[in-house]
GROMACS .gro file of N, CA and C in nm:
model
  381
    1UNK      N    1 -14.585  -6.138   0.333
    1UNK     CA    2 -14.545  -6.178   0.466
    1UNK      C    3 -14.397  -6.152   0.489
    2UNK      N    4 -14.308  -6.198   0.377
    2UNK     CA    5 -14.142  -6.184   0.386
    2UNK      C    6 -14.171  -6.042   0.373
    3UNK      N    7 -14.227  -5.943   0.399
    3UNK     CA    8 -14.191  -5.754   0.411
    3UNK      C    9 -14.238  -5.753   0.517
    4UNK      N   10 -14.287  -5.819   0.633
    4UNK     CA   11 -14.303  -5.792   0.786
    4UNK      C   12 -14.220  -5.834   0.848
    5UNK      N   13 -14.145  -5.970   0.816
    5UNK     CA   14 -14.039  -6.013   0.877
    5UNK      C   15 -13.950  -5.997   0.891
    6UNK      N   16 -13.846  -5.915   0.742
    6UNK     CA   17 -13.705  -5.855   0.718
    6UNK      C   18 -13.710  -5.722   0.886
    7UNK      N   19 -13.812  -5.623   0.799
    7UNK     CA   20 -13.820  -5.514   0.909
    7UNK      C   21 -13.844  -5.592   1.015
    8UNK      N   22 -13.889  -5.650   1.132
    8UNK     CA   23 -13.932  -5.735   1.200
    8UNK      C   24 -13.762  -5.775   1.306
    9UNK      N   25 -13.688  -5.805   1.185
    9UNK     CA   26 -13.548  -5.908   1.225
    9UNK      C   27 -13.455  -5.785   1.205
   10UNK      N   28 -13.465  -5.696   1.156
   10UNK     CA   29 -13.372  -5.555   1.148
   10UNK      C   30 -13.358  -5.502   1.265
   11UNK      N   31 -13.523  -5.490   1.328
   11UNK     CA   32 -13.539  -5.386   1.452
   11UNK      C   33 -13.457  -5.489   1.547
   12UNK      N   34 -13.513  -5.621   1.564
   12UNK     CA   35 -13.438  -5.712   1.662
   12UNK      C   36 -13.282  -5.730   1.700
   13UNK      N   37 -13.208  -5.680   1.546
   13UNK     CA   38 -13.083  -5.700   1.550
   13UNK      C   39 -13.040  -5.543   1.625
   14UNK      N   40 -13.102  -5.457   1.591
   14UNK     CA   41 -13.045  -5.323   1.614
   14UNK      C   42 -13.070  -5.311   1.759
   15UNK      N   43 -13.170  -5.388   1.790
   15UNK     CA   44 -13.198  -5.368   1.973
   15UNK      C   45 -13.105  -5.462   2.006
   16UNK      N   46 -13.077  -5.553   1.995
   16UNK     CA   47 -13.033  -5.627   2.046
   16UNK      C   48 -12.838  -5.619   2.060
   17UNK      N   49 -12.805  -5.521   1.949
   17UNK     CA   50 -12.673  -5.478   1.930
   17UNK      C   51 -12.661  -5.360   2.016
   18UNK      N   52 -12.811  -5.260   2.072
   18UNK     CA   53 -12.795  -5.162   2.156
   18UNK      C   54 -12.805  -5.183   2.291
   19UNK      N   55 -12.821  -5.299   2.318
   19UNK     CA   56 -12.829  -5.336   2.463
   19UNK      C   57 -12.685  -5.386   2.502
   20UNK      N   58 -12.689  -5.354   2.649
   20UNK     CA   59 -12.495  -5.362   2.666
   20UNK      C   60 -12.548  -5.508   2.687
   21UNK      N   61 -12.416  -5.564   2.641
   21UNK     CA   62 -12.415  -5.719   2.687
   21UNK      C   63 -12.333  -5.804   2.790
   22UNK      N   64 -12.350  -5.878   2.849
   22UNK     CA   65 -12.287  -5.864   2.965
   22UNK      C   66 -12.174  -5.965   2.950
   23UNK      N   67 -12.048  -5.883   3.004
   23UNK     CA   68 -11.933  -5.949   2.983
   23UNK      C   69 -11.901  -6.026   3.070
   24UNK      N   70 -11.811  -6.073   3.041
   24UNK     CA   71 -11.785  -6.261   3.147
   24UNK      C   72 -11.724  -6.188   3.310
   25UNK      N   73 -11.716  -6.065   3.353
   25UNK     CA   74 -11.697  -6.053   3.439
   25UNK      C   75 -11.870  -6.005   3.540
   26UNK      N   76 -11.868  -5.990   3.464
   26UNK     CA   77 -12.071  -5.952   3.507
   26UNK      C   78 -12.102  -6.105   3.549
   27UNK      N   79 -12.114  -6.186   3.441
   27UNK     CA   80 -12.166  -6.276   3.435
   27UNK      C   81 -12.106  -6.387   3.584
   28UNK      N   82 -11.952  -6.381   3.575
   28UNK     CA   83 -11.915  -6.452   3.740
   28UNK      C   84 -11.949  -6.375   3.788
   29UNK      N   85 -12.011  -6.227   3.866
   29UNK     CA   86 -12.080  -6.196   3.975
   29UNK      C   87 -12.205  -6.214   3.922
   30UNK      N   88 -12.277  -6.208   3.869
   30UNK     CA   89 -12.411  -6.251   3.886
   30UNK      C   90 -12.396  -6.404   3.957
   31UNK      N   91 -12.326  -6.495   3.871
   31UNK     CA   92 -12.357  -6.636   3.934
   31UNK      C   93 -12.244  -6.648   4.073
   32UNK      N   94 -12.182  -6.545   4.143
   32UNK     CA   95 -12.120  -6.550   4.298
   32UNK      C   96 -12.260  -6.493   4.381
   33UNK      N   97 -12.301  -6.393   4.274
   33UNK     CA   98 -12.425  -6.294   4.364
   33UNK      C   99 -12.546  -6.448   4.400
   34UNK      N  100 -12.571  -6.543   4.284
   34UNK     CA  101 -12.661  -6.610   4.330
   34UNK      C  102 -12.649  -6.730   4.400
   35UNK      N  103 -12.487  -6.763   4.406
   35UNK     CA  104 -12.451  -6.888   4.460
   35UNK      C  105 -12.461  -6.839   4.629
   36UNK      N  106 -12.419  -6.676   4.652
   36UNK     CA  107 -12.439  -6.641   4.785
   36UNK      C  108 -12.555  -6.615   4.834
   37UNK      N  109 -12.679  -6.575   4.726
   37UNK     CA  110 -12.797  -6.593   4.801
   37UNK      C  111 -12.851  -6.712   4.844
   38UNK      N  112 -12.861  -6.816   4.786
   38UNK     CA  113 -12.860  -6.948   4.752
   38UNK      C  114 -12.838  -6.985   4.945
   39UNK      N  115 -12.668  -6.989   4.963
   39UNK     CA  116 -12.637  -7.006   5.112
   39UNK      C  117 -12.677  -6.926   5.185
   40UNK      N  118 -12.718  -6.833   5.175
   40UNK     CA  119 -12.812  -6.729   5.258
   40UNK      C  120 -12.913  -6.820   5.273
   41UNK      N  121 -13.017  -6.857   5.248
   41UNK     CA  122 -13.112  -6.900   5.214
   41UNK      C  123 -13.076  -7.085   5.298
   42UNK      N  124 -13.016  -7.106   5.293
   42UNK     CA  125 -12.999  -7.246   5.338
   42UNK      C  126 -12.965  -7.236   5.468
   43UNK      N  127 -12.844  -7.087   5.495
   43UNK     CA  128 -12.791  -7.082   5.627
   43UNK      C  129 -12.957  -7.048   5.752
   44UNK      N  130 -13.082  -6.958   5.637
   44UNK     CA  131 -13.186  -6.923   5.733
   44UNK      C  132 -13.288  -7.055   5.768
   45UNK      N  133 -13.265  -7.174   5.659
   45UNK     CA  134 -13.311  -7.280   5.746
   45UNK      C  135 -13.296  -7.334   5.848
   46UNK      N  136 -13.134  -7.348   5.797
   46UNK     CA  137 -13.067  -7.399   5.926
   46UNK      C  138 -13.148  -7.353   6.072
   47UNK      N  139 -13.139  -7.224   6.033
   47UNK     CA  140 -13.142  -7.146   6.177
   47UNK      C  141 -13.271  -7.142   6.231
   48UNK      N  142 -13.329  -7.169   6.129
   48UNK     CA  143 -13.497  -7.215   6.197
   48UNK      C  144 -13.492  -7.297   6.244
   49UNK      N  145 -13.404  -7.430   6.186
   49UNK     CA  146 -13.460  -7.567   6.252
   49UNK      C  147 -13.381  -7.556   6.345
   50UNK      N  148 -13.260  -7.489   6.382
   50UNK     CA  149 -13.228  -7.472   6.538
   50UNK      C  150 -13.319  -7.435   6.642
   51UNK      N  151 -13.375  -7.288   6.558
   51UNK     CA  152 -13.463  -7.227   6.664
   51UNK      C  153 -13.578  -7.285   6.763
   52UNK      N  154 -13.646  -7.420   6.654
   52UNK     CA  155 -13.752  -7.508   6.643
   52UNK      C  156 -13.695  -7.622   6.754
   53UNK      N  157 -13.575  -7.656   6.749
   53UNK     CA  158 -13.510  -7.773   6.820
   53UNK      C  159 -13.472  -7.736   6.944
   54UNK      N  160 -13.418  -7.558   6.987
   54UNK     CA  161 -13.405  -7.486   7.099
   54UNK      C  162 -13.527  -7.521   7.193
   55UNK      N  163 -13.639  -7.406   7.051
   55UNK     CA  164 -13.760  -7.429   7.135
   55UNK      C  165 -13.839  -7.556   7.238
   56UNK      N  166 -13.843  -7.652   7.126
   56UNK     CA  167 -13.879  -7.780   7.189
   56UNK      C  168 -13.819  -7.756   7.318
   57UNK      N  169 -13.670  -7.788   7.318
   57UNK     CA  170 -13.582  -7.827   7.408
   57UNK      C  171 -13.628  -7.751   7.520
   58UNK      N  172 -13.626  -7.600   7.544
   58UNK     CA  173 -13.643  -7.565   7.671
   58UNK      C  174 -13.774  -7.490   7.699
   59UNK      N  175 -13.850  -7.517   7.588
   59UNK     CA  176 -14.003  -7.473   7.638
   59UNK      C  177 -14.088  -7.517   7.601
   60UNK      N  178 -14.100  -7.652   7.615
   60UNK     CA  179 -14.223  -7.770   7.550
   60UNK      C  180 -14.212  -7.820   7.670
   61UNK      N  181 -14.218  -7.843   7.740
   61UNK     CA  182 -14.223  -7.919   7.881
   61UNK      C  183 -14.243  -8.073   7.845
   62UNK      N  184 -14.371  -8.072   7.812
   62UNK     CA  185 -14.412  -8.232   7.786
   62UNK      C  186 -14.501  -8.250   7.685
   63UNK      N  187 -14.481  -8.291   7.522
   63UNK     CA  188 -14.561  -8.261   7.423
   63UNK      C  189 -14.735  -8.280   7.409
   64UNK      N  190 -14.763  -8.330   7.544
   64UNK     CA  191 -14.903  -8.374   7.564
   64UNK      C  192 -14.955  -8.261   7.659
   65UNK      N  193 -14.868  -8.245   7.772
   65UNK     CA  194 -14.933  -8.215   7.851
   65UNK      C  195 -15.005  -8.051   7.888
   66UNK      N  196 -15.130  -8.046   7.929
   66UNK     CA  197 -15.165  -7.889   7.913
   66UNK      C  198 -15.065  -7.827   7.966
   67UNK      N  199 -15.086  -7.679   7.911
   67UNK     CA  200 -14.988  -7.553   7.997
   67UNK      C  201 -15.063  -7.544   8.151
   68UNK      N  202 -14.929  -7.475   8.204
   68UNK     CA  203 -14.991  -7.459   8.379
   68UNK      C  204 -15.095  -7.330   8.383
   69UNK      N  205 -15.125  -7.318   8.437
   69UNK     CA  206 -15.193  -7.211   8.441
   69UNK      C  207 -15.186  -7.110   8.552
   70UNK      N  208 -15.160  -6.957   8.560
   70UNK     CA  209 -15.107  -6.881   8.692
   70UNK      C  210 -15.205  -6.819   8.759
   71UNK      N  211 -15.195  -6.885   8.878
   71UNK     CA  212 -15.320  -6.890   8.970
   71UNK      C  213 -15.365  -6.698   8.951
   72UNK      N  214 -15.218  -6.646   8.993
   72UNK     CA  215 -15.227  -6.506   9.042
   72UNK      C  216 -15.247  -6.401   8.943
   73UNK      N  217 -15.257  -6.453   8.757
   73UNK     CA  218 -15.308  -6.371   8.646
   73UNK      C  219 -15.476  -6.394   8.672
   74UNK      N  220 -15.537  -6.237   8.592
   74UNK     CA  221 -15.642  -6.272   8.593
   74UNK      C  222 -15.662  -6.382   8.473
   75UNK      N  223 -15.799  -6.417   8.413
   75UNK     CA  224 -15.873  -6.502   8.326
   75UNK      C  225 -15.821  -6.441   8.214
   76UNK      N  226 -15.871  -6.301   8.199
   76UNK     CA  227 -15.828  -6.271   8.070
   76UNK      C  228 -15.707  -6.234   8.000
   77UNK      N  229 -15.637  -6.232   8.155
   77UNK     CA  230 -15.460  -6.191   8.086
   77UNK      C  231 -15.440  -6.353   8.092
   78UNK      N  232 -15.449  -6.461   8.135
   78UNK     CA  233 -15.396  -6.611   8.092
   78UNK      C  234 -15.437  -6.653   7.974
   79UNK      N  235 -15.592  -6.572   7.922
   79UNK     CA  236 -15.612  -6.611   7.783
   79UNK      C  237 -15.532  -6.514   7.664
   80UNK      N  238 -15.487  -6.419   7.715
   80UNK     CA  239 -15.417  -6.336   7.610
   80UNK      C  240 -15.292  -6.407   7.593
   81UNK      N  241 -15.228  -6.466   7.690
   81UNK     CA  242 -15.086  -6.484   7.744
   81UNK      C  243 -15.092  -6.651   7.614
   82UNK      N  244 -15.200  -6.731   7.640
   82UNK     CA  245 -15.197  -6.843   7.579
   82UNK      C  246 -15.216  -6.825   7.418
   83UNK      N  247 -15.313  -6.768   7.401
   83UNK     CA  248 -15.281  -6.656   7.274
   83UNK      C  249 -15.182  -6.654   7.196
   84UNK      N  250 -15.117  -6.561   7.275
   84UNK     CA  251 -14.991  -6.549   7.238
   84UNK      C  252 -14.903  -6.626   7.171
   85UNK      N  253 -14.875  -6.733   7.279
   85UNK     CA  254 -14.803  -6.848   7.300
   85UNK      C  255 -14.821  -6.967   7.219
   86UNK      N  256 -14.974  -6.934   7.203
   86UNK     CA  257 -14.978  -7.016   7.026
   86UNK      C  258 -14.920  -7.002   6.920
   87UNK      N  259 -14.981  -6.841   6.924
   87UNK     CA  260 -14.900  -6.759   6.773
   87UNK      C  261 -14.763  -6.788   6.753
   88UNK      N  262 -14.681  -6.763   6.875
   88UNK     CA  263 -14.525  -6.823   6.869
   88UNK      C  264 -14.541  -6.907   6.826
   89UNK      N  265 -14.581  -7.012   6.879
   89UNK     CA  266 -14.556  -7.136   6.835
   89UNK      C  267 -14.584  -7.187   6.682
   90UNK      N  268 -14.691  -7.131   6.647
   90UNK     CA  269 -14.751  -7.123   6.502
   90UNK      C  270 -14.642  -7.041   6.390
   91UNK      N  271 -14.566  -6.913   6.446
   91UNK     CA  272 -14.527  -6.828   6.408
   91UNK      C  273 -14.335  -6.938   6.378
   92UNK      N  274 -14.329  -6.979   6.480
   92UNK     CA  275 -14.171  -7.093   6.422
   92UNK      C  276 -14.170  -7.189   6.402
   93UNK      N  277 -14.296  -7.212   6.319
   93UNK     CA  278 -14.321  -7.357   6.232
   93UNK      C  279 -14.404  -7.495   6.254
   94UNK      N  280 -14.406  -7.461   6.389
   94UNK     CA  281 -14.542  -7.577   6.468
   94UNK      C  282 -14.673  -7.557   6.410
   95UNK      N  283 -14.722  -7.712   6.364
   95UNK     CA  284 -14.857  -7.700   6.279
   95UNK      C  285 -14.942  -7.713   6.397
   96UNK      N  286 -15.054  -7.648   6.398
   96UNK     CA  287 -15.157  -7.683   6.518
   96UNK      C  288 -15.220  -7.847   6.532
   97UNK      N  289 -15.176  -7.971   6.484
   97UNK     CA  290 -15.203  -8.082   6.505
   97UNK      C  291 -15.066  -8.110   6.621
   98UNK      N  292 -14.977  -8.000   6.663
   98UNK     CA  293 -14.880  -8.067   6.749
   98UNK      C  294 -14.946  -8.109   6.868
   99UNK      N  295 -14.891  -8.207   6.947
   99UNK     CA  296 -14.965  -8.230   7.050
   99UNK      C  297 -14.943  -8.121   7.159
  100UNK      N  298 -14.837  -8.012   7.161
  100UNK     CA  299 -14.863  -7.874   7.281
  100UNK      C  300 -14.952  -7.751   7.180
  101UNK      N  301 -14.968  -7.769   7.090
  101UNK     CA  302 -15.009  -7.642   7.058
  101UNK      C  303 -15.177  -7.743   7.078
  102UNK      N  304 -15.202  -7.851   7.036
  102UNK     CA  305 -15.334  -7.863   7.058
  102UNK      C  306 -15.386  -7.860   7.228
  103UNK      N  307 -15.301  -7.891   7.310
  103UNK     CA  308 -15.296  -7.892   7.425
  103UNK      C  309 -15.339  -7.728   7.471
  104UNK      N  310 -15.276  -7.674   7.432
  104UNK     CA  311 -15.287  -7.471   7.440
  104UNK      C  312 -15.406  -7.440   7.376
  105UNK      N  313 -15.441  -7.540   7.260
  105UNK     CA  314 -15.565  -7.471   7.203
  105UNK      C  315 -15.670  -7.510   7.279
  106UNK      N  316 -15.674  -7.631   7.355
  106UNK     CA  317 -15.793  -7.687   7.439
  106UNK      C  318 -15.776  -7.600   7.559
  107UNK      N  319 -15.699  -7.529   7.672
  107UNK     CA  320 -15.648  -7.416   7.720
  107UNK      C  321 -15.736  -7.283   7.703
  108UNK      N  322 -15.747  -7.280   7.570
  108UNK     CA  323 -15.802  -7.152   7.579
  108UNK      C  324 -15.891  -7.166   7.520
  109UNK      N  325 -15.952  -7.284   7.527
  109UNK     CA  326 -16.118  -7.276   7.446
  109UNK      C  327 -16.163  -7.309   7.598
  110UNK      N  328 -16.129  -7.332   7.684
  110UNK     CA  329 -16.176  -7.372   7.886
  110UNK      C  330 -16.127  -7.216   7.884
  111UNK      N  331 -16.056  -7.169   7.904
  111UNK     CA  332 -16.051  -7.010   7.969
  111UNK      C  333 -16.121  -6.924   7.863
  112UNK      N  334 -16.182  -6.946   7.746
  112UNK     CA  335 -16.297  -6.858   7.699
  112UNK      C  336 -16.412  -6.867   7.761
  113UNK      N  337 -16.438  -7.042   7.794
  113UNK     CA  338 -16.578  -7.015   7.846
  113UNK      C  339 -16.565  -6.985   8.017
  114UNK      N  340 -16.442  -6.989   8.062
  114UNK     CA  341 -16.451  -6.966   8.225
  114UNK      C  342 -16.463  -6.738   8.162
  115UNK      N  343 -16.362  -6.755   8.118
  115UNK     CA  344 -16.408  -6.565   8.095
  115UNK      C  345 -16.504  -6.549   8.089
  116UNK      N  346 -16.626  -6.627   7.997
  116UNK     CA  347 -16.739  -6.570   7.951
  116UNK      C  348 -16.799  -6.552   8.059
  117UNK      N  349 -16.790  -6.692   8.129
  117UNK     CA  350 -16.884  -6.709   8.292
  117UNK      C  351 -16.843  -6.551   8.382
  118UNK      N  352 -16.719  -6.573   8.393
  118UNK     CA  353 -16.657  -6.428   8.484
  118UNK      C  354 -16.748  -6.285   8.420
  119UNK      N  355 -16.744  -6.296   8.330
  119UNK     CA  356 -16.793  -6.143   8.265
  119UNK      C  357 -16.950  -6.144   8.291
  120UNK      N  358 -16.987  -6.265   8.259
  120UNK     CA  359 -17.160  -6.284   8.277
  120UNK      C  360 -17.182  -6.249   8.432
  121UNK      N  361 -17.065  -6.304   8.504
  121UNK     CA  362 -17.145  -6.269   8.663
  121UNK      C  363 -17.106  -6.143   8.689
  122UNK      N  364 -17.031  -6.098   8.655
  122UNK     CA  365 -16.959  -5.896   8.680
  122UNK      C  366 -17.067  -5.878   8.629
  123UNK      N  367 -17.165  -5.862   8.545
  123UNK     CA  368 -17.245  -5.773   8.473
  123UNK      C  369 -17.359  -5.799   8.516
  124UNK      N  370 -17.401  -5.902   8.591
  124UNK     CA  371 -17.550  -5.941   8.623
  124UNK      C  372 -17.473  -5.834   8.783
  125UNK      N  373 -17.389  -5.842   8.830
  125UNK     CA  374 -17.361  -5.794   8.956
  125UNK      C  375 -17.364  -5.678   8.945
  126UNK      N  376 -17.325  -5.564   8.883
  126UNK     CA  377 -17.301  -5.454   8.864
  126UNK      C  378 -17.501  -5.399   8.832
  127UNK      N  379 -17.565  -5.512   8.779
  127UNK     CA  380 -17.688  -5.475   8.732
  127UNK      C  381 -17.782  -5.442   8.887
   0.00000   0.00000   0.00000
């Protein structure tokens, strides 16, 4: 067993003497390189939970209440539009138990079945 190990601890020393090693000036930029990702990383929270606190602020209207709905879009562009407007909302951190995104989701589960109705009567009409 001691003739696998000598060779074993030879190769280790010789690799380990051929690898550059990193000198104390490496070593303070590695740990500036990670102390700055680090605040990178804290500064992009930040900026979410601004974005999140913006949002609220000037486009939540009222956390209960449904979205309006535009008389003058058709059905299926108000359901794309609400769509959408989920995904945002989903997309900067709102869990779908919020009370506007559930509000949007009840929104467009009523304008799926008003579409469906719309499409069912175009097609019996056209028949």
């Amino acid at each position: 067993m001691k003739h696998l190990i000598v060779p074993s601890l030879i190769v280790l020393m010789s690799l380990s003497m051929s690898l550059p090693s990193l000198s104390i000036d490496d070593r303070d930029q590695d740990r500036k390189i990670r102390q700055l990702e680090e605040k990178v990383r804290k500064l992009e929270r930040e900026l979410k939970e601004l974005r999140l606190l913006v949002y609220e602020k000037f486009n939540l209207e009222s956390k209960s209440k449904a979205p309006d709905l535009n008389p003058q879009a058709s059905c299926k562009d108000q359901l794309v539009n609400f769509r959408t407007q989920k995904a945002d909302l989903l997309n900067n951190g709102y869990r779908d138990k919020h009370p506007y995104i559930a509000a949007v989701s009840r929104t467009i589960k009523s304008l799926e079945k008003t579409c469906g109705h719309e499409v069912d009567s175009m097609s019996s009409k056209s028949q």
